[in-house]
Short mmCIF file of C-alpha atoms in Angstrom, two decimals:
data_model
loop_
_atom_site.label_atom_id
_atom_site.label_comp_id
_atom_site.label_asym_id
_atom_site.label_seq_id
_atom_site.Cartn_x
_atom_site.Cartn_y
_atom_site.Cartn_z
CA MET A 1 27.57 -11.33 32.37
CA MET A 2 27.48 -8.33 30.01
CA GLU A 3 24.98 -5.58 30.75
CA GLU A 4 22.30 -5.22 28.08
CA ARG A 5 22.93 -2.36 25.71
CA LYS A 6 20.40 0.46 26.36
CA VAL A 7 21.61 2.97 23.77
CA PRO A 8 22.06 2.55 20.00
CA ALA A 9 25.47 2.53 18.33
CA LEU A 10 24.47 5.45 16.12
CA ARG A 11 22.57 8.36 17.51
CA PHE A 12 21.52 11.97 16.83
CA GLN A 13 23.34 14.61 18.74
CA GLY A 14 21.60 15.98 21.78
CA PHE A 15 20.17 12.66 23.02
CA ALA A 16 21.82 10.90 25.94
CA ASP A 17 19.04 9.16 27.93
CA GLU A 18 18.96 5.36 27.94
CA TRP A 19 16.24 3.70 26.01
CA GLU A 20 13.53 1.73 27.81
CA GLU A 21 12.07 -1.68 27.01
CA ARG A 22 8.38 -1.83 26.04
CA LYS A 23 5.98 -4.49 24.93
CA LEU A 24 4.11 -3.85 21.73
CA GLY A 25 0.95 -4.32 23.82
CA GLU A 26 1.94 -1.30 25.89
CA ILE A 27 2.52 0.86 22.83
CA ALA A 28 -0.64 -0.14 20.92
CA ASP A 29 -4.08 0.44 22.53
CA SER A 30 -5.75 -2.39 20.55
CA PHE A 31 -5.12 -5.57 18.60
CA GLU A 32 -7.96 -6.51 16.26
CA TYR A 33 -8.56 -9.27 13.75
CA GLY A 34 -9.69 -8.25 10.25
CA LEU A 35 -12.90 -8.47 8.27
CA ASN A 36 -14.09 -12.04 7.45
CA ALA A 37 -15.43 -11.26 4.03
CA PRO A 38 -14.39 -12.26 0.44
CA ALA A 39 -13.04 -9.78 -2.02
CA THR A 40 -15.10 -8.48 -4.92
CA GLU A 41 -14.49 -6.20 -7.88
CA TYR A 42 -13.15 -2.78 -6.87
CA ASP A 43 -15.98 -0.29 -6.57
CA GLY A 44 -13.64 2.69 -7.22
CA LYS A 45 -13.67 3.85 -3.53
CA ASN A 46 -13.47 1.14 -0.93
CA LYS A 47 -10.15 -0.74 -1.00
CA TYR A 48 -9.56 -4.15 0.55
CA ILE A 49 -6.14 -5.12 1.81
CA ARG A 50 -5.17 -8.80 2.26
CA ILE A 51 -1.84 -10.48 2.96
CA THR A 52 -1.18 -10.83 -0.78
CA ASP A 53 -1.77 -7.14 -1.32
CA ILE A 54 1.25 -6.21 0.77
CA ASP A 55 4.46 -6.18 -1.27
CA ASP A 56 7.02 -8.61 0.13
CA LYS A 57 9.98 -6.22 -0.44
CA THR A 58 8.65 -2.70 0.11
CA HIS A 59 5.73 -3.55 2.47
CA HIS A 60 3.66 -1.08 0.46
CA PHE A 61 0.02 -1.63 -0.42
CA LEU A 62 -0.06 -2.97 -3.98
CA LEU A 63 -2.50 -0.74 -5.86
CA LYS A 64 -2.50 -2.42 -9.29
CA ASN A 65 -5.13 -5.11 -8.72
CA LEU A 66 -7.47 -3.47 -6.27
CA SER A 67 -10.55 -5.13 -4.77
CA SER A 68 -13.32 -4.19 -2.39
CA PRO A 69 -14.75 -6.16 0.54
CA ASN A 70 -17.94 -8.01 -0.42
CA VAL A 71 -20.02 -6.59 2.44
CA ASP A 72 -22.08 -3.52 3.20
CA VAL A 73 -19.25 -1.17 4.27
CA ASN A 74 -21.72 0.90 6.35
CA PHE A 75 -21.51 -2.01 8.83
CA ALA A 76 -17.72 -2.42 8.55
CA LYS A 77 -16.49 0.89 9.84
CA ASN A 78 -14.57 -0.80 12.65
CA TYR A 79 -12.35 -2.43 9.96
CA ARG A 80 -11.44 0.86 8.27
CA LEU A 81 -7.81 1.72 8.65
CA LYS A 82 -6.71 5.08 10.09
CA GLU A 83 -3.53 6.94 10.82
CA GLY A 84 -1.35 5.13 13.33
CA ASP A 85 -2.51 1.61 12.24
CA ILE A 86 -0.03 -1.15 11.60
CA LEU A 87 -1.06 -4.46 10.10
CA PHE A 88 0.51 -7.86 10.80
CA ALA A 89 0.10 -11.11 8.89
CA ARG A 90 -0.98 -13.74 11.36
CA THR A 91 -0.56 -17.06 9.56
CA GLY A 92 1.06 -18.92 6.72
CA ALA A 93 4.33 -18.28 4.91
CA SER A 94 3.91 -14.56 5.17
CA VAL A 95 3.47 -14.56 8.98
CA GLY A 96 5.10 -11.51 10.47
CA LYS A 97 4.88 -9.38 7.35
CA SER A 98 3.88 -5.84 8.36
CA TYR A 99 2.38 -2.77 6.74
CA ILE A 100 1.74 0.79 8.03
CA TYR A 101 -1.29 2.62 6.78
CA ARG A 102 -0.76 5.84 4.83
CA GLN A 103 -3.52 8.32 4.17
CA SER A 104 -2.39 8.36 0.57
CA ASP A 105 -3.56 4.74 0.28
CA GLY A 106 -7.15 6.01 0.55
CA LEU A 107 -10.15 4.32 2.15
CA VAL A 108 -8.89 0.86 3.16
CA TYR A 109 -10.49 -2.08 4.99
CA TYR A 110 -8.39 -4.96 6.24
CA ALA A 111 -9.08 -8.71 5.83
CA GLY A 112 -9.30 -11.50 8.30
CA PHE A 113 -5.81 -12.98 8.11
CA LEU A 114 -4.38 -9.65 9.23
CA ILE A 115 -4.16 -8.19 12.78
CA ARG A 116 -4.38 -4.42 13.33
CA ALA A 117 -2.40 -2.68 16.06
CA HIS A 118 -3.29 0.92 16.64
CA VAL A 119 -0.30 2.79 18.06
CA LYS A 120 -0.98 5.26 20.91
CA LYS A 121 -0.49 8.96 20.25
CA ASN A 122 2.40 9.28 22.67
CA TYR A 123 4.45 6.95 20.48
CA ASP A 124 5.56 7.39 16.85
CA SER A 125 3.87 4.79 14.64
CA ASP A 126 6.61 4.95 11.99
CA PHE A 127 9.24 4.23 14.64
CA VAL A 128 7.21 1.26 15.85
CA TYR A 129 6.73 0.04 12.24
CA GLN A 130 10.51 0.29 11.45
CA ASN A 131 11.07 -2.01 14.44
CA THR A 132 9.13 -4.73 12.58
CA LEU A 133 11.85 -4.62 9.86
CA THR A 134 14.76 -5.40 12.23
CA SER A 135 16.59 -8.68 12.74
CA ASN A 136 15.30 -8.85 16.37
CA TYR A 137 11.72 -8.79 15.10
CA SER A 138 12.49 -11.49 12.53
CA LYS A 139 14.00 -13.71 15.23
CA TYR A 140 10.92 -13.20 17.45
CA ILE A 141 8.56 -14.14 14.59
CA SER A 142 10.67 -17.17 13.67
CA ILE A 143 10.53 -18.55 17.18
CA THR A 144 7.00 -17.55 18.09
CA SER A 145 5.34 -18.69 14.84
CA GLN A 146 6.39 -22.31 15.21
CA ARG A 147 3.30 -24.50 15.14
CA SER A 148 2.56 -28.17 14.52
CA GLY A 149 0.76 -27.09 11.33
CA GLN A 150 0.96 -23.75 9.57
CA PRO A 151 3.19 -21.13 11.18
CA GLY A 152 1.22 -18.41 12.98
CA VAL A 153 1.40 -15.56 15.47
CA ASN A 154 -1.77 -14.43 17.20
CA ALA A 155 -2.72 -11.07 18.62
CA GLN A 156 -1.65 -11.95 22.20
CA GLU A 157 1.77 -13.07 20.93
CA TYR A 158 2.25 -9.94 18.87
CA SER A 159 1.44 -7.89 21.96
CA GLU A 160 4.24 -9.66 23.85
CA TYR A 161 6.91 -8.55 21.38
CA ARG A 162 9.52 -6.41 23.27
CA PHE A 163 11.76 -3.74 21.89
CA MET A 164 13.70 -0.68 23.11
CA VAL A 165 12.15 2.79 22.92
CA PRO A 166 13.58 6.30 23.39
CA SER A 167 11.74 9.58 23.97
CA LEU A 168 9.01 10.54 21.50
CA LEU A 169 11.21 13.30 20.08
CA GLU A 170 14.00 10.86 19.36
CA GLN A 171 11.60 8.35 17.87
CA LYS A 172 10.36 11.02 15.44
CA LYS A 173 13.91 12.05 14.53
CA ILE A 174 14.83 8.38 13.70
CA SER A 175 11.64 7.58 11.87
CA ARG A 176 11.80 10.70 9.71
CA LEU A 177 15.34 9.86 8.62
CA ILE A 178 14.40 6.28 7.80
CA MET A 179 11.29 7.50 5.93
CA GLU A 180 13.46 9.74 3.76
CA LEU A 181 15.69 6.78 3.00
CA ASP A 182 12.63 4.63 2.26
CA GLN A 183 11.48 7.21 -0.23
CA LEU A 184 14.85 7.09 -1.99
CA ILE A 185 14.61 3.30 -2.10
CA PHE A 186 11.08 3.47 -3.44
CA ASN A 187 12.09 6.00 -6.10
CA SER A 188 15.07 3.80 -7.19
CA LEU A 189 12.86 0.73 -7.28
CA ASN A 190 10.25 2.60 -9.32
CA LYS A 191 12.95 3.83 -11.76
CA LEU A 192 14.33 0.31 -12.07
CA THR A 193 10.88 -1.13 -12.77
CA LYS A 194 10.22 1.53 -15.39
CA LEU A 195 13.57 0.91 -17.13
CA GLN A 196 12.95 -2.85 -17.18
CA SER A 197 9.46 -2.32 -18.58
CA PHE A 198 10.83 0.13 -21.17
CA LYS A 199 13.48 -2.39 -22.27
CA LYS A 200 10.87 -5.13 -22.58
CA SER A 201 8.63 -2.84 -24.67
CA MET A 202 11.53 -1.73 -26.90
CA LEU A 203 12.60 -5.31 -27.52
CA GLU A 204 9.07 -6.20 -28.62
CA LYS A 205 9.05 -3.24 -31.02
CA MET A 206 12.62 -3.54 -32.36
CA PHE A 207 11.98 -7.09 -33.60
CA PRO A 208 9.30 -7.87 -36.16
CA ARG A 209 6.14 -9.30 -34.59
CA PRO A 210 5.03 -12.74 -35.81
CA GLY A 211 3.81 -12.44 -39.37
CA LYS A 212 5.53 -9.07 -39.93
CA LYS A 213 8.65 -8.34 -42.01
CA VAL A 214 9.76 -5.08 -40.41
CA PRO A 215 9.89 -4.01 -36.76
CA GLU A 216 7.55 -1.40 -35.38
CA VAL A 217 10.44 0.83 -34.21
CA ARG A 218 13.45 1.19 -36.42
CA PHE A 219 16.57 3.37 -36.50
CA ARG A 220 16.76 6.06 -39.15
CA GLY A 221 18.47 5.03 -42.38
CA PHE A 222 17.40 1.38 -42.39
CA THR A 223 14.77 0.24 -44.86
CA GLY A 224 13.71 -2.96 -46.56
CA ASP A 225 12.26 -6.21 -45.19
CA TRP A 226 13.99 -8.38 -42.65
CA GLU A 227 14.68 -12.00 -43.60
CA LYS A 228 13.90 -15.27 -41.85
CA ARG A 229 16.82 -17.69 -41.83
CA LYS A 230 17.29 -21.04 -40.16
CA LEU A 231 19.19 -20.81 -36.88
CA GLY A 232 21.57 -23.48 -38.14
CA SER A 233 22.46 -21.38 -41.16
CA ILE A 234 23.38 -18.36 -39.02
CA PHE A 235 25.07 -20.26 -36.20
CA GLU A 236 27.37 -23.24 -36.55
CA GLU A 237 27.64 -25.82 -33.86
CA TYR A 238 31.23 -26.74 -32.90
CA SER A 239 32.92 -28.96 -30.36
CA GLU A 240 36.56 -28.25 -29.54
CA LYS A 241 38.08 -30.11 -26.60
CA ASN A 242 41.53 -30.56 -24.99
CA HIS A 243 41.80 -27.06 -23.56
CA ALA A 244 42.35 -27.86 -19.93
CA GLU A 245 44.47 -24.72 -19.65
CA LEU A 246 41.33 -22.53 -19.98
CA PRO A 247 39.18 -21.70 -16.94
CA PRO A 248 36.00 -23.79 -16.31
CA LEU A 249 32.83 -21.74 -16.67
CA MET A 250 29.40 -21.96 -15.01
CA ILE A 251 26.32 -21.02 -17.03
CA VAL A 252 23.86 -18.67 -15.29
CA GLN A 253 20.34 -18.46 -16.74
CA GLY A 254 19.86 -14.87 -17.84
CA GLY A 255 23.37 -13.95 -16.75
CA GLY A 256 25.75 -15.45 -19.27
CA THR A 257 28.75 -17.28 -17.71
CA ILE A 258 30.94 -16.82 -14.70
CA LEU A 259 34.13 -18.55 -13.61
CA ARG A 260 33.34 -21.72 -11.67
CA ASP A 261 36.08 -20.98 -9.13
CA GLU A 262 34.56 -17.61 -8.37
CA SER A 263 31.00 -18.90 -7.93
CA ASP A 264 29.40 -18.97 -4.47
CA ARG A 265 27.70 -22.23 -5.45
CA SER A 266 29.72 -25.22 -4.29
CA LEU A 267 29.42 -27.32 -7.44
CA GLN A 268 31.94 -30.10 -7.63
CA TYR A 269 33.68 -31.04 -10.86
CA ASP A 270 36.45 -33.47 -11.74
CA ARG A 271 39.51 -31.36 -12.53
CA SER A 272 41.29 -34.43 -14.00
CA ASN A 273 38.62 -34.65 -16.66
CA LEU A 274 38.84 -31.09 -17.97
CA SER A 275 40.32 -32.23 -21.25
CA SER A 276 36.90 -33.57 -22.21
CA TYR A 277 35.27 -30.12 -21.61
CA LYS A 278 34.27 -28.03 -24.57
CA MET A 279 35.93 -24.69 -25.37
CA VAL A 280 33.69 -21.68 -25.79
CA ASN A 281 34.68 -18.20 -26.94
CA LYS A 282 33.28 -14.90 -25.78
CA ASP A 283 29.89 -14.09 -27.28
CA ASP A 284 29.32 -17.63 -28.55
CA PHE A 285 26.00 -19.25 -27.60
CA ILE A 286 25.53 -22.16 -25.28
CA VAL A 287 22.51 -24.43 -24.94
CA HIS A 288 21.82 -27.43 -22.75
CA LEU A 289 19.34 -30.04 -23.92
CA ARG A 290 17.22 -29.22 -20.88
CA SER A 291 17.60 -25.48 -20.68
CA PHE A 292 14.48 -24.77 -22.76
CA GLU A 293 12.86 -22.50 -20.13
CA GLY A 294 15.79 -20.04 -20.34
CA GLY A 295 16.56 -20.32 -24.03
CA LEU A 296 20.20 -20.02 -25.11
CA GLU A 297 22.92 -18.37 -23.04
CA LYS A 298 25.87 -16.22 -24.24
CA ALA A 299 29.45 -16.80 -23.07
CA SER A 300 30.76 -13.73 -21.18
CA SER A 301 34.39 -14.85 -21.62
CA GLN A 302 36.51 -17.59 -23.13
CA GLY A 303 36.66 -20.80 -21.18
CA ILE A 304 35.56 -24.42 -21.07
CA ILE A 305 32.16 -25.86 -20.25
CA SER A 306 30.69 -29.23 -19.46
CA PRO A 307 30.46 -31.60 -22.48
CA ALA A 308 26.68 -31.75 -21.75
CA TYR A 309 26.34 -28.31 -23.40
CA HIS A 310 26.22 -27.49 -27.09
CA THR A 311 28.15 -24.49 -28.42
CA PHE A 312 27.28 -22.31 -31.39
CA HIS A 313 29.27 -19.65 -33.22
CA GLY A 314 28.04 -17.05 -35.66
CA GLU A 315 30.06 -15.06 -38.19
CA GLY A 316 29.07 -11.52 -39.14
CA ILE A 317 26.44 -11.18 -36.47
CA ASP A 318 26.00 -9.08 -33.34
CA ALA A 319 25.66 -11.45 -30.39
CA ARG A 320 23.85 -8.89 -28.27
CA PHE A 321 21.11 -8.66 -30.96
CA TYR A 322 20.53 -12.42 -31.00
CA TYR A 323 20.87 -12.82 -27.28
CA ALA A 324 17.98 -10.38 -26.84
CA TYR A 325 15.91 -12.45 -29.27
CA PHE A 326 16.84 -15.84 -27.75
CA ARG A 327 15.79 -14.55 -24.35
CA SER A 328 12.44 -13.27 -25.67
CA ALA A 329 9.04 -14.87 -24.99
CA VAL A 330 8.52 -15.12 -28.79
CA PHE A 331 11.56 -17.39 -29.16
CA ILE A 332 11.10 -19.44 -25.97
CA ARG A 333 7.29 -19.88 -26.10
CA HIS A 334 6.69 -19.84 -29.81
CA ASP A 335 9.78 -20.72 -31.86
CA LEU A 336 11.43 -23.18 -29.49
CA LYS A 337 8.30 -24.84 -28.08
CA PRO A 338 7.69 -27.21 -31.00
CA HIS A 339 11.15 -28.61 -30.55
CA VAL A 340 10.74 -29.42 -26.86
CA TYR A 341 9.65 -32.93 -26.00
CA GLY A 342 8.84 -34.87 -22.84
CA ILE A 343 6.81 -33.73 -19.82
CA ARG A 344 7.60 -31.55 -16.83
CA ASP A 345 11.13 -31.96 -15.54
CA GLY A 346 11.80 -34.63 -18.17
CA ARG A 347 11.49 -32.18 -21.11
CA SER A 348 14.44 -31.78 -23.47
CA ILE A 349 15.33 -29.86 -26.60
CA ASP A 350 15.61 -31.54 -29.99
CA ILE A 351 18.90 -29.83 -30.98
CA GLU A 352 18.49 -30.61 -34.70
CA GLY A 353 14.96 -29.29 -34.63
CA MET A 354 16.17 -26.13 -32.88
CA LYS A 355 18.66 -25.54 -35.78
CA SER A 356 15.68 -25.52 -38.13
CA ILE A 357 13.91 -22.64 -36.38
CA LEU A 358 13.45 -19.60 -38.59
CA ILE A 359 14.91 -16.55 -36.77
CA PRO A 360 15.03 -12.85 -37.84
CA TYR A 361 17.99 -11.64 -39.87
CA THR A 362 18.91 -8.11 -40.91
CA SER A 363 22.17 -6.41 -41.86
CA TYR A 364 25.05 -6.41 -39.43
CA GLU A 365 24.89 -2.61 -39.21
CA GLU A 366 21.27 -2.72 -38.07
CA GLN A 367 21.97 -5.57 -35.68
CA LYS A 368 24.79 -3.52 -34.16
CA LYS A 369 22.52 -0.45 -33.77
CA ILE A 370 20.00 -2.54 -31.88
CA GLY A 371 22.75 -4.27 -29.92
CA ASP A 372 24.15 -0.83 -28.88
CA CYS A 373 20.73 0.27 -27.71
CA ILE A 374 20.16 -2.89 -25.73
CA SER A 375 23.65 -2.57 -24.12
CA LEU A 376 22.90 1.04 -23.11
CA LEU A 377 19.60 0.02 -21.54
CA ASP A 378 21.36 -2.87 -19.75
CA GLN A 379 23.95 -0.48 -18.44
CA LEU A 380 21.31 1.92 -17.13
CA ILE A 381 19.47 -0.97 -15.48
CA MET A 382 22.68 -2.25 -13.91
CA LEU A 383 23.52 1.17 -12.47
CA CYS A 384 20.05 1.56 -11.12
CA GLN A 385 20.20 -1.94 -9.53
CA ARG A 386 23.53 -1.12 -7.90
CA LYS A 387 22.19 2.14 -6.51
CA LEU A 388 19.15 0.33 -5.17
CA GLU A 389 21.28 -2.35 -3.59
CA LYS A 390 23.48 0.26 -1.91
CA LEU A 391 20.42 2.09 -0.54
CA GLN A 392 18.99 -1.21 0.76
CA SER A 393 22.27 -2.07 2.42
CA LEU A 394 22.38 1.39 4.01
CA LYS A 395 18.83 0.84 5.29
CA GLN A 396 19.80 -2.44 6.88
CA ALA A 397 22.88 -0.85 8.45
CA MET A 398 20.83 1.98 9.84
CA LEU A 399 18.24 -0.44 11.30
CA SER A 400 21.10 -2.30 12.95
CA GLU A 401 22.91 0.80 14.27
CA MET A 402 20.08 3.18 15.11
CA PHE A 403 17.83 0.62 16.82
CA ILE A 404 18.49 -1.62 19.77
#
């Protein structure tokens, strides 16, 4: 039988002692249930944190839609968070979700479906908190939370969670490094969110609003009203088959097309029937009769697609310009909506009705300028997403290698 590992795989220089196992109940001097009070409008001072106020990804306190506890806070001082407090969700789908209080979050009271653990001063609360983000913690919650009804973990069960702990100095070294990485992740996520919001705002301003003939924001050198033309007059539907030599494509809502054989989704298709598939060329548009919620998709490469799809080609247009419009809320919720029939999952698109939709039209040169701008924003967003993913992967690797 292998001896249990008592030192991490990755460690700061100067530390050699073995880590020791501790229960969370030994590290925290109290486990307390939250305030049993409803939320009310934020009073500008006293914040109320509930399970839904803790972000699922960052575990930060969401400060956009603040509320206050609907009680006299003079009698709720025991429920006010202080430095060294960690909150745990005790029931429901979010069971196990954790949050560490930061003084920058202000004056905060915690609600009844949360449990507070106050970490003792001879332990580092950030080190303890980071342990709640490890795979060992997730496994413990998964096993412990099993109930006949809703999943749940009570205070006693949280106190029984065991993990390995080094000296206080090493705890602080580890937690400070992880906190610096968390800040980089937060900054990248914040930058990504701002870029996505900026793109959304620009798209709204670079296309004329309903009832308007010119956009709010326009590149220099372009004047005159935009036109409204029928979709069917700008794009021609075509159906070209017998191209089994081309690669089969899979349509991804919001992501164009990918090769079926390179997809991680195990979708089966009859290779002997590929001659009946429709050819599609790069930048042509694809629509399924039941893809109304995502609008139209744009082919990322040449290939063949299921005969259930409709294919559209436009001459003298910039596909990036129209893809942005077809993915917009104006097109999906306003233009396309009258041509969707049926209820719930049975809804479908009237393809002939869709062709009659009046869509914006301007010169190819202006379309290209807007398309270039959109492509640049997409590239910046993609680079930011990749950086964020790398930082998140690094965080997971560090949690795996620097903790036991």
